[in-house]
Short mmCIF file of C-alpha atoms and ligand atoms in Angstrom, two decimals:
data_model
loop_
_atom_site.label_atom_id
_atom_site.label_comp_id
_atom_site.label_asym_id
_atom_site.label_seq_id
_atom_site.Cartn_x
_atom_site.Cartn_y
_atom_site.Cartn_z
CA UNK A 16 -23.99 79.02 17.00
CA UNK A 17 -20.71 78.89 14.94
CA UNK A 18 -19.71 75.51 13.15
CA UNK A 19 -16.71 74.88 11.59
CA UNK A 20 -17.20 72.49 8.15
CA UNK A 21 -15.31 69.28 6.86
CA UNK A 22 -15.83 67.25 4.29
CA UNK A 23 -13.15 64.77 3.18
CA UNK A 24 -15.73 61.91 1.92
CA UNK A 25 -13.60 61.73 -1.63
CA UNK A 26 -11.77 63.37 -3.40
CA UNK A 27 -12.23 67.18 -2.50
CA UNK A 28 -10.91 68.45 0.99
CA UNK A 29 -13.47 71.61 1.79
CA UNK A 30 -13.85 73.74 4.98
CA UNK A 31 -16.24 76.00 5.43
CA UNK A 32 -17.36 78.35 8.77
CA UNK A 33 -20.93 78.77 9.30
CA UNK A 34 -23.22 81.02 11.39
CA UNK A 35 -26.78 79.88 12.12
CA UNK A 36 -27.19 83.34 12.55
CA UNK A 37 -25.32 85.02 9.82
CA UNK A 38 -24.93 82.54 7.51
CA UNK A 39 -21.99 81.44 5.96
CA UNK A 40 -18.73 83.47 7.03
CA UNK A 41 -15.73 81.37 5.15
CA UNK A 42 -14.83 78.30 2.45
CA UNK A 43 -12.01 76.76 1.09
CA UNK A 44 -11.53 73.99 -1.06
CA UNK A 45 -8.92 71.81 -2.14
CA UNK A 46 -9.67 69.51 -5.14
CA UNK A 47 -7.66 66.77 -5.91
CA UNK A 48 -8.63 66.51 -9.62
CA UNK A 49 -5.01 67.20 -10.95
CA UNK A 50 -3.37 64.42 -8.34
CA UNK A 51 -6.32 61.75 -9.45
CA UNK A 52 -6.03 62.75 -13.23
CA UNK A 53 -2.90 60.68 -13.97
CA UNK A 54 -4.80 57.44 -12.89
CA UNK A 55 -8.53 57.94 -14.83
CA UNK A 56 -10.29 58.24 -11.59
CA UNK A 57 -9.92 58.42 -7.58
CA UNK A 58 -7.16 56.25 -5.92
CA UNK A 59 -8.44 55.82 -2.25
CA UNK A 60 -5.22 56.15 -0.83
CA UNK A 61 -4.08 58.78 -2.36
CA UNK A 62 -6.91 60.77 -1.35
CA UNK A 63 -7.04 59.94 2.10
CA UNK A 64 -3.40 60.72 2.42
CA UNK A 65 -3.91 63.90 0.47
CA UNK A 66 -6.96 65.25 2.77
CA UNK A 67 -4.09 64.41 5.96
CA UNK A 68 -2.09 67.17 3.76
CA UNK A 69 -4.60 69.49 3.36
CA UNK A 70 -6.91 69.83 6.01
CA UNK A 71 -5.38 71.85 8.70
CA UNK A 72 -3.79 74.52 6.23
CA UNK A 73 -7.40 74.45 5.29
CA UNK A 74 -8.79 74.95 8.50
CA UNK A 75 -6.33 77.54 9.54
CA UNK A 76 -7.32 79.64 5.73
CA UNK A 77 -11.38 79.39 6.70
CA UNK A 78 -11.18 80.56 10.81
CA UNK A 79 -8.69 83.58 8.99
CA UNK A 80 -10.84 84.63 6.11
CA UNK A 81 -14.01 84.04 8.49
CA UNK A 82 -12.21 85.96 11.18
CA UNK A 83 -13.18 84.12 14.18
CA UNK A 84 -10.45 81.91 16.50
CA UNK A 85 -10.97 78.03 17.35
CA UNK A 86 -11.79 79.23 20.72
CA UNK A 87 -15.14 80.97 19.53
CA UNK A 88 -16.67 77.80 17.40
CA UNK A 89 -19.26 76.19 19.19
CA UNK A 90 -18.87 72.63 17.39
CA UNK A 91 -17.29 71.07 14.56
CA UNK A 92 -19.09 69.09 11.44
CA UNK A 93 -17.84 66.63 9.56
CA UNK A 94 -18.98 64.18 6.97
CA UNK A 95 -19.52 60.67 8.51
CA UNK A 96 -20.44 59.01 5.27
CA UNK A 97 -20.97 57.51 2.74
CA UNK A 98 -18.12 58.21 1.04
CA UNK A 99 -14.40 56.63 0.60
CA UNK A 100 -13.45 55.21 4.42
CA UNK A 101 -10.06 56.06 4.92
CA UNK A 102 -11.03 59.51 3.10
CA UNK A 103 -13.60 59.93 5.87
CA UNK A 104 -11.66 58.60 8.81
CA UNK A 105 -9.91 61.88 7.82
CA UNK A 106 -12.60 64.62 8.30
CA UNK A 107 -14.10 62.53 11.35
CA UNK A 108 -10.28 61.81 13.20
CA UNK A 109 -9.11 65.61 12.71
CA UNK A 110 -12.88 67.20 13.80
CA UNK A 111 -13.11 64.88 16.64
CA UNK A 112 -9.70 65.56 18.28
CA UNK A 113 -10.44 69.42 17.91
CA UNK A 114 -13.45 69.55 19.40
CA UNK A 115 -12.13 67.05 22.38
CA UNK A 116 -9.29 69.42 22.38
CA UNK A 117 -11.84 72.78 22.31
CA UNK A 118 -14.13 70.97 24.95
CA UNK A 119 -17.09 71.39 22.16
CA UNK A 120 -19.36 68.51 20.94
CA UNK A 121 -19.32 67.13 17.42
CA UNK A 122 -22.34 66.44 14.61
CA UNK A 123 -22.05 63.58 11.77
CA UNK A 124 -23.50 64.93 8.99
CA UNK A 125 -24.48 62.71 5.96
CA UNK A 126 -22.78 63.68 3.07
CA UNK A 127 -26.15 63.65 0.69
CA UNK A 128 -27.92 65.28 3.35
CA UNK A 129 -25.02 67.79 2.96
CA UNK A 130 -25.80 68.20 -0.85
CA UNK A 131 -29.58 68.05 -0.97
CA UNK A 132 -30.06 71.24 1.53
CA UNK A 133 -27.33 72.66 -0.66
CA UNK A 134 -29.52 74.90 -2.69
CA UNK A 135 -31.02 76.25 0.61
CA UNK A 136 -27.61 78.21 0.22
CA UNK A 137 -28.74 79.46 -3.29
CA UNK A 138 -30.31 82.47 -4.11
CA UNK A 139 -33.82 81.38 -4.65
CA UNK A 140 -33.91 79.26 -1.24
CA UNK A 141 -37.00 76.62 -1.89
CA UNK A 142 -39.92 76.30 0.99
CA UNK A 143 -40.39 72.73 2.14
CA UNK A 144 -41.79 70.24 1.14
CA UNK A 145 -40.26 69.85 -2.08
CA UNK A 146 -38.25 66.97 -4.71
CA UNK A 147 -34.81 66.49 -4.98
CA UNK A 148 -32.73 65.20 -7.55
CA UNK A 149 -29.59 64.16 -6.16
CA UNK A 150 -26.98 63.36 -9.37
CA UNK A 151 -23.34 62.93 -8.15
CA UNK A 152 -20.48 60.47 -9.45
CA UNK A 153 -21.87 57.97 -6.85
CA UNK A 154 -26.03 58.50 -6.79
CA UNK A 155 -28.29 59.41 -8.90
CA UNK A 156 -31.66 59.63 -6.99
CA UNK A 157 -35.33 61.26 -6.67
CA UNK A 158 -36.23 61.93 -2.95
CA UNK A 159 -39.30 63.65 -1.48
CA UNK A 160 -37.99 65.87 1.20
CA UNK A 161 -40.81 66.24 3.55
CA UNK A 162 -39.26 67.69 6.48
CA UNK A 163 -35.65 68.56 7.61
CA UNK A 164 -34.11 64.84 8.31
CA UNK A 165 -37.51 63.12 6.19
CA UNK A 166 -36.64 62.07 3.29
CA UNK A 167 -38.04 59.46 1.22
CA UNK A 168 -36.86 57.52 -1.62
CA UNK A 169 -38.83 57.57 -5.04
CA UNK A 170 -36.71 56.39 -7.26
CA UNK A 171 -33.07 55.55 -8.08
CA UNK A 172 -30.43 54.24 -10.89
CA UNK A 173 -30.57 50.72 -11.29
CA UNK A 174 -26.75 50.80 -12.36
CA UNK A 175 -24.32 53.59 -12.74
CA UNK A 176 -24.98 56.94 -11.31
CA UNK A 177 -25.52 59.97 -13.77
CA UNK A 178 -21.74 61.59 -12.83
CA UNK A 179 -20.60 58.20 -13.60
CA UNK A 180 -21.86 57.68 -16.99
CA UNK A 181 -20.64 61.00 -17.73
CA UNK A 182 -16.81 60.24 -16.39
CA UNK A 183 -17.20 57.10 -18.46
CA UNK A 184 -18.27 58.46 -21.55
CA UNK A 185 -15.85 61.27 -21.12
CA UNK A 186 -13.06 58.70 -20.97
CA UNK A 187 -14.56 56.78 -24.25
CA UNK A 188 -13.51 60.29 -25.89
CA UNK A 189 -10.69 60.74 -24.78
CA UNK A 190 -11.11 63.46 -22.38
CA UNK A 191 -9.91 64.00 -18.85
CA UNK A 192 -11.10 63.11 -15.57
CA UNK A 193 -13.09 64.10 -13.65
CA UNK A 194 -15.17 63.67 -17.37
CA UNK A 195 -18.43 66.01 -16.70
CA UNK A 196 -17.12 69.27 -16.86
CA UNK A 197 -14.80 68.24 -19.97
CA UNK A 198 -17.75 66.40 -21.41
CA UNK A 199 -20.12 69.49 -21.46
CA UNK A 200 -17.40 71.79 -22.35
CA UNK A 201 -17.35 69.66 -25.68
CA UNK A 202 -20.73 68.84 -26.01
CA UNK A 203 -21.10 72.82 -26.65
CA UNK A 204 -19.43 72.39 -30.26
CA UNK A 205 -21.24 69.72 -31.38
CA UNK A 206 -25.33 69.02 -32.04
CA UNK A 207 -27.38 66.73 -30.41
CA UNK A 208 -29.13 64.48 -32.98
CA UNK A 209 -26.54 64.05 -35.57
CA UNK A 210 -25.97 60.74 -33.82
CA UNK A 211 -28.49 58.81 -31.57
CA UNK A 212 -28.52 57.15 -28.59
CA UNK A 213 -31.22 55.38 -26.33
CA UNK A 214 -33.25 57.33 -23.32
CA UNK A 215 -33.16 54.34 -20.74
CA UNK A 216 -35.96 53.82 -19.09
CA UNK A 217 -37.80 57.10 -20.32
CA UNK A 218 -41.00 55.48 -20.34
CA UNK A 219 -40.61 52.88 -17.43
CA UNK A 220 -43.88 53.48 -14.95
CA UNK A 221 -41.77 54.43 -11.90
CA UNK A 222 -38.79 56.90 -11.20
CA UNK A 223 -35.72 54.42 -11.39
CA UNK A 224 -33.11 55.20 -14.16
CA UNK A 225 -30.65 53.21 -16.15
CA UNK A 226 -27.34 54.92 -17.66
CA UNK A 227 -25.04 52.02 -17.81
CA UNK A 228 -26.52 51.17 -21.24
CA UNK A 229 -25.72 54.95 -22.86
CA UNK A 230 -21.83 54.50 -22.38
CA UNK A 231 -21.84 51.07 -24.00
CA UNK A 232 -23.63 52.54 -27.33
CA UNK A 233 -21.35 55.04 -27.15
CA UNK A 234 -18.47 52.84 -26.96
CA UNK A 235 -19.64 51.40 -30.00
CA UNK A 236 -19.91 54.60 -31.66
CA UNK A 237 -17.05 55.93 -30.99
CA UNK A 238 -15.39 52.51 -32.61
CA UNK A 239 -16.56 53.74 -35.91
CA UNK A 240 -16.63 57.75 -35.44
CA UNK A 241 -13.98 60.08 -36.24
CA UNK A 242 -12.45 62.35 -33.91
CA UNK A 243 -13.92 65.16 -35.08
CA UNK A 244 -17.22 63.81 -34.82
CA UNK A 245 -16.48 63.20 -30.35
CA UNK A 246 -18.65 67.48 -29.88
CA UNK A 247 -21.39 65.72 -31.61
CA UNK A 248 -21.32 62.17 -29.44
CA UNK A 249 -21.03 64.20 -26.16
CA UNK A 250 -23.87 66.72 -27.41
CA UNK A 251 -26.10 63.14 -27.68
CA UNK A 252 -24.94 62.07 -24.67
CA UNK A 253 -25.52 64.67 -22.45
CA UNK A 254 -29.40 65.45 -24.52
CA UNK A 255 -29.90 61.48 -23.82
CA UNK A 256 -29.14 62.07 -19.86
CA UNK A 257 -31.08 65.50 -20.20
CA UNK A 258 -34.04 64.32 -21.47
CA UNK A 259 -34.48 61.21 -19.10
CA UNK A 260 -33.78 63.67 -16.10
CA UNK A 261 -35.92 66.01 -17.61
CA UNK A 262 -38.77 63.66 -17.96
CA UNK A 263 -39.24 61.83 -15.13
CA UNK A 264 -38.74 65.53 -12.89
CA UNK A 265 -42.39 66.09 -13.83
CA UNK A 266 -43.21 62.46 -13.33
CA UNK A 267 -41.54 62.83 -9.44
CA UNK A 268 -43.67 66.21 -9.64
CA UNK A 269 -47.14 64.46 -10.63
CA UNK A 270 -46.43 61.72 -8.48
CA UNK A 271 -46.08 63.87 -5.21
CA UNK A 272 -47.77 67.09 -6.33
CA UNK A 273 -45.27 68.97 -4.98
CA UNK A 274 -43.95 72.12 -7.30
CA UNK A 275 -40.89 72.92 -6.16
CA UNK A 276 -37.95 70.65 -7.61
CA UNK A 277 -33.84 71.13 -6.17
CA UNK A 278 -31.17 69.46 -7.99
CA UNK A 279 -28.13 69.09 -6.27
CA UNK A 280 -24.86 67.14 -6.04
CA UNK A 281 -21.57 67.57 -9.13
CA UNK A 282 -24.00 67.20 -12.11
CA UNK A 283 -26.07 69.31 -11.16
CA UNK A 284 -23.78 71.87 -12.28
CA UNK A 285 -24.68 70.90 -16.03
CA UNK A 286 -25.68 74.24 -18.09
CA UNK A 287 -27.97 72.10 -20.21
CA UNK A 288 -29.44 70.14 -17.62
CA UNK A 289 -30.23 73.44 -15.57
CA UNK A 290 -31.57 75.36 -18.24
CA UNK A 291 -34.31 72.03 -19.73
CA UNK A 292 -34.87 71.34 -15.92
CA UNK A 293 -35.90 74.86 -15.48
CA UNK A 294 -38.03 75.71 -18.88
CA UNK A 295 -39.81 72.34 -18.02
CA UNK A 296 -41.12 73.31 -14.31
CA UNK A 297 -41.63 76.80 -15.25
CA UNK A 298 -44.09 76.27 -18.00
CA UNK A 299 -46.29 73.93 -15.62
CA UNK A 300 -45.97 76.44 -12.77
CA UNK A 301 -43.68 75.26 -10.66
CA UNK A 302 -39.90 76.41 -9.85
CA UNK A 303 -36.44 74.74 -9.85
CA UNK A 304 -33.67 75.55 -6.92
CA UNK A 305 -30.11 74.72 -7.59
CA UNK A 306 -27.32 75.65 -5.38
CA UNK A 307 -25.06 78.11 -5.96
CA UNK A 308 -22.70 76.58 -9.28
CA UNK A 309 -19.51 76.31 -6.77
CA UNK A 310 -21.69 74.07 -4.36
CA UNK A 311 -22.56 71.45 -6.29
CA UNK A 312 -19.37 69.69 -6.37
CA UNK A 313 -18.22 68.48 -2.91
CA UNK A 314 -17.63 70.82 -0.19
CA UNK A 315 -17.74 71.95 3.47
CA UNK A 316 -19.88 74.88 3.11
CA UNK A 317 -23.05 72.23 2.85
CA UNK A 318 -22.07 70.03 5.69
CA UNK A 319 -21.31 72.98 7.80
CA UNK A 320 -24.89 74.37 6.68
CA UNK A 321 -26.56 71.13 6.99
CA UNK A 322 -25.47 70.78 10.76
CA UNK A 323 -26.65 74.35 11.82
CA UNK A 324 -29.79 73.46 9.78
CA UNK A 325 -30.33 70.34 12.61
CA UNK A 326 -28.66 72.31 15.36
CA UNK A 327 -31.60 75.34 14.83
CA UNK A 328 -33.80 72.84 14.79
CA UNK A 329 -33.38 71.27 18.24
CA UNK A 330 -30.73 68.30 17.30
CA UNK A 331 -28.65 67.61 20.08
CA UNK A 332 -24.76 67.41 19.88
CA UNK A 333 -22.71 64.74 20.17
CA UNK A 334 -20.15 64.68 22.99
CA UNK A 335 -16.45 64.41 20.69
CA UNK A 336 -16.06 60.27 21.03
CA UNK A 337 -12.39 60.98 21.49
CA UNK A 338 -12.85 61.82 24.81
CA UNK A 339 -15.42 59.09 25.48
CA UNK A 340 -15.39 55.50 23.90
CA UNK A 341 -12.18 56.54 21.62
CA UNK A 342 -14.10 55.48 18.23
CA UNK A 343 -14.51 57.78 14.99
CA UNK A 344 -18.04 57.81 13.88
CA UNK A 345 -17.27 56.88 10.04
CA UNK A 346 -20.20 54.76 7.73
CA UNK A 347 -19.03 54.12 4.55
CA UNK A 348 -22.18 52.94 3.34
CA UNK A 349 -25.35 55.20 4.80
CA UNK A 350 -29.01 55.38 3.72
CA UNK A 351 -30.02 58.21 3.81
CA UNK A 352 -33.64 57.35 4.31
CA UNK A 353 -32.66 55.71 7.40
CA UNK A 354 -31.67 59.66 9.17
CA UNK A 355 -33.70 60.29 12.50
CA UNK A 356 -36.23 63.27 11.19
CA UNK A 357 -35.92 66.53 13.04
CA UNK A 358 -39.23 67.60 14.63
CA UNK A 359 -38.70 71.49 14.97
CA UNK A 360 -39.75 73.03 18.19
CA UNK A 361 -43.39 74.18 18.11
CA UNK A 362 -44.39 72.82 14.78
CA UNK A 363 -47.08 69.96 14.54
CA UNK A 364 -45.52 66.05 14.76
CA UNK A 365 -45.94 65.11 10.78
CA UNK A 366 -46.67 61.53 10.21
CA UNK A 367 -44.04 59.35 8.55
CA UNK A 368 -44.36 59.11 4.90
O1 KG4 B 428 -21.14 65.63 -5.99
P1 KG4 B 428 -19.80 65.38 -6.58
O2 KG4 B 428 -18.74 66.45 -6.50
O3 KG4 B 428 -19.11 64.14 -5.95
C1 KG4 B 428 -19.75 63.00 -5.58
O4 KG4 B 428 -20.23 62.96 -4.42
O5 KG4 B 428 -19.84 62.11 -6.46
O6 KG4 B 428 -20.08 64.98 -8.11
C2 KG4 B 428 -19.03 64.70 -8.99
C3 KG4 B 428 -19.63 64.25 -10.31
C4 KG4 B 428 -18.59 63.72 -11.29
O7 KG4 B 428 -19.07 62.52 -11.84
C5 KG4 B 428 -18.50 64.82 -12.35
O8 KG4 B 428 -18.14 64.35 -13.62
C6 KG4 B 428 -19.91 65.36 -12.33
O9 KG4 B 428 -20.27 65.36 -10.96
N1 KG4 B 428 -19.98 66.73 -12.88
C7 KG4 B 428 -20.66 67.05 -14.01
C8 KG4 B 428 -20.44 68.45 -14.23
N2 KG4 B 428 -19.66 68.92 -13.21
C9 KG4 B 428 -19.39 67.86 -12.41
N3 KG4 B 428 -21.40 66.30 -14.83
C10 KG4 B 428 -21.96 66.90 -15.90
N4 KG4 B 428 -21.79 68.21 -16.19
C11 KG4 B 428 -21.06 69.01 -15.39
N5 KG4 B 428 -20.91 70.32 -15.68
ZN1 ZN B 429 -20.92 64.59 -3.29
#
């Protein structure tokens, strides 16, 4: 079955063309980093106008560099939410009036669904069952992933998301948005420990986290550092977010005894984070997944893969709504807990958790 991709749910436009046969045969991505830059984060409707811009050129670059025609694609993907509406009404408007105009079906796809099967696309694909850490600029969550489409909250932030408190703090010195990247570029001059700040909740009995509290000690250290003393404040920073992460993996770990961990979603793309995440699991036997580096930001590559994912399971398709009741399929807000599980053919029915 061939699937063409789309996300739109913020602020990156990405279409990708997957085989549930051969895997994935195209992506492109258009980020809209530079447009959002001038404002210190995303302006809704600038990035739902932009993804109007971008997404057929898009489309048209993916079906080329994947070499196959509309004509061939069996159905089209698209992010249904959560995510920015008007971004989303995007993705969901353009792939339902192809596929009503292709006479193929449709599939939602949940965009965290989208990012936590991401690392199935790595190199070192995980077995199920296994935890994921899902740490974007809008969640930051542990989830027990017992099946395809069964997934079950551990634990979650209590406040601001990890991606977040990293855009924030990267803001507090001065640096650019989106702040991650910048913020780890900068924390690799400067040493962790030279100035300290709090691990919230690093010893709370449970998996929830708390990062609101980092970026307002680090507003007040910044209020009486130096410039040149910012390398050293990120270095804390991102050591304070590494070590919570860090810890309560092998709490999520002990707690469901599985051994296989995935981290997916934009911060997941944190060199330090990777490398404590993996030295941790290792040394008590178990292994760490990520997805391949370019796939942890948004893009349609894991919505694509996600939806061939249900579609070689059994899921059916959805008839395109343009042609029926005339209504996008968008959902804003979408838990992902609440996802019908996907019983493959042949295997045994597995209780609920
Ligand atoms: O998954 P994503 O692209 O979008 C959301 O769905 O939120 O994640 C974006 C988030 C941003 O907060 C960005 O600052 C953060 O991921 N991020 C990073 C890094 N690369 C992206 N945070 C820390 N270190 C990085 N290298
Ligand atoms: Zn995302």
């Amino acid at each position: 079955m061939l699937l063409l991709g789309i996300e739109s749910s913020c602020d990156e436009t990405g279409l990708a063309v997957y085989d549930t046969g051969r895997g994935l045969l195209g992506e492109a991505l258009h980020s809209q980093v530079a447009m959002h830059n001038d404002y210190g984060g995303v302006v809704p409707e600038l990035a739902s106008r932009d993804h109007i811009r971008r997404v057929i050129p898009l489309a048209r670059q993916v079906l080329a560099q994947a070499g196959v025609t509309l004509q061939e694609l069996d159905a089209i993907a698209y992010t249904a939410g959560p995510g920015l509406a008007g971004a989303l009404l995007v993705g969901a408007a353009v792939a339902e009036a192809l596929a009503t105009a292709l006479g193929i079906p449709v599939m939602p796809v949940h965009h965290l669904e989208g990012h936590l099967l991401s690392p199935l696309l790595g190199e070192h694909p995980p077995a199920l069952p296994f935890v994921a850490l899902l740490v974007s600029g809008g969640h930051s969550q542990w989830m027990a992933v017992h099946a395809l489409g069964q997934y079950e909250l551990l634990g979650e932030t209590v406040d601001d998301a990890a991606g977040e408190a990293f855009d924030k703090t990267a803001k507090l010195l001065g640096l650019p948005y989106p702040g991650g990247p910048a913020l780890a570029r900068l924390a690799l001059q400067g040493t962790p420990g030279k100035f300290r700040l709090p691990r919230p909740m690093l010893h709370s009995d449970d998996l929830d986290m708390s990062f609101s509290g980092l970026k307002t000690a680090v507003s007040l250290l910044v209020r009486d550092a130096q410039p040149a003393d910012h390398a050293d404040i990120a270095a804390e920073f991102q050591e304070a977010v590494t070590d919570v992460l860090t810890a309560k993996a092998l709490r999520a770990m002990q707690q469901t005894g599985f051994t296989r961990l995935v981290v997916a979603g934009g911060v997941g793309a944190n060199v330090r984070l990777r490398a404590r995440l993996t030295e941790a699991l290792t040394a008590r036997g178990g292994s760490v997944h990520f997805p391949p580096m370019h796939l942890c930001t948004d893009n349609g590559a894991m919505i694509a893969h996600a939806a061939g994912l249900r579609l070689a399971a059994g899921q059916a398709l959805s008839p395109a709504s343009a042609s029926n009741a005339g209504a996008f399929n968008v959902r804003p807000r979408w838990d992902l807990g609440s996802l019908a599980p996907i019983h493959i053919p042949g295997s045994p029915d597995r209780a609920a958790p």
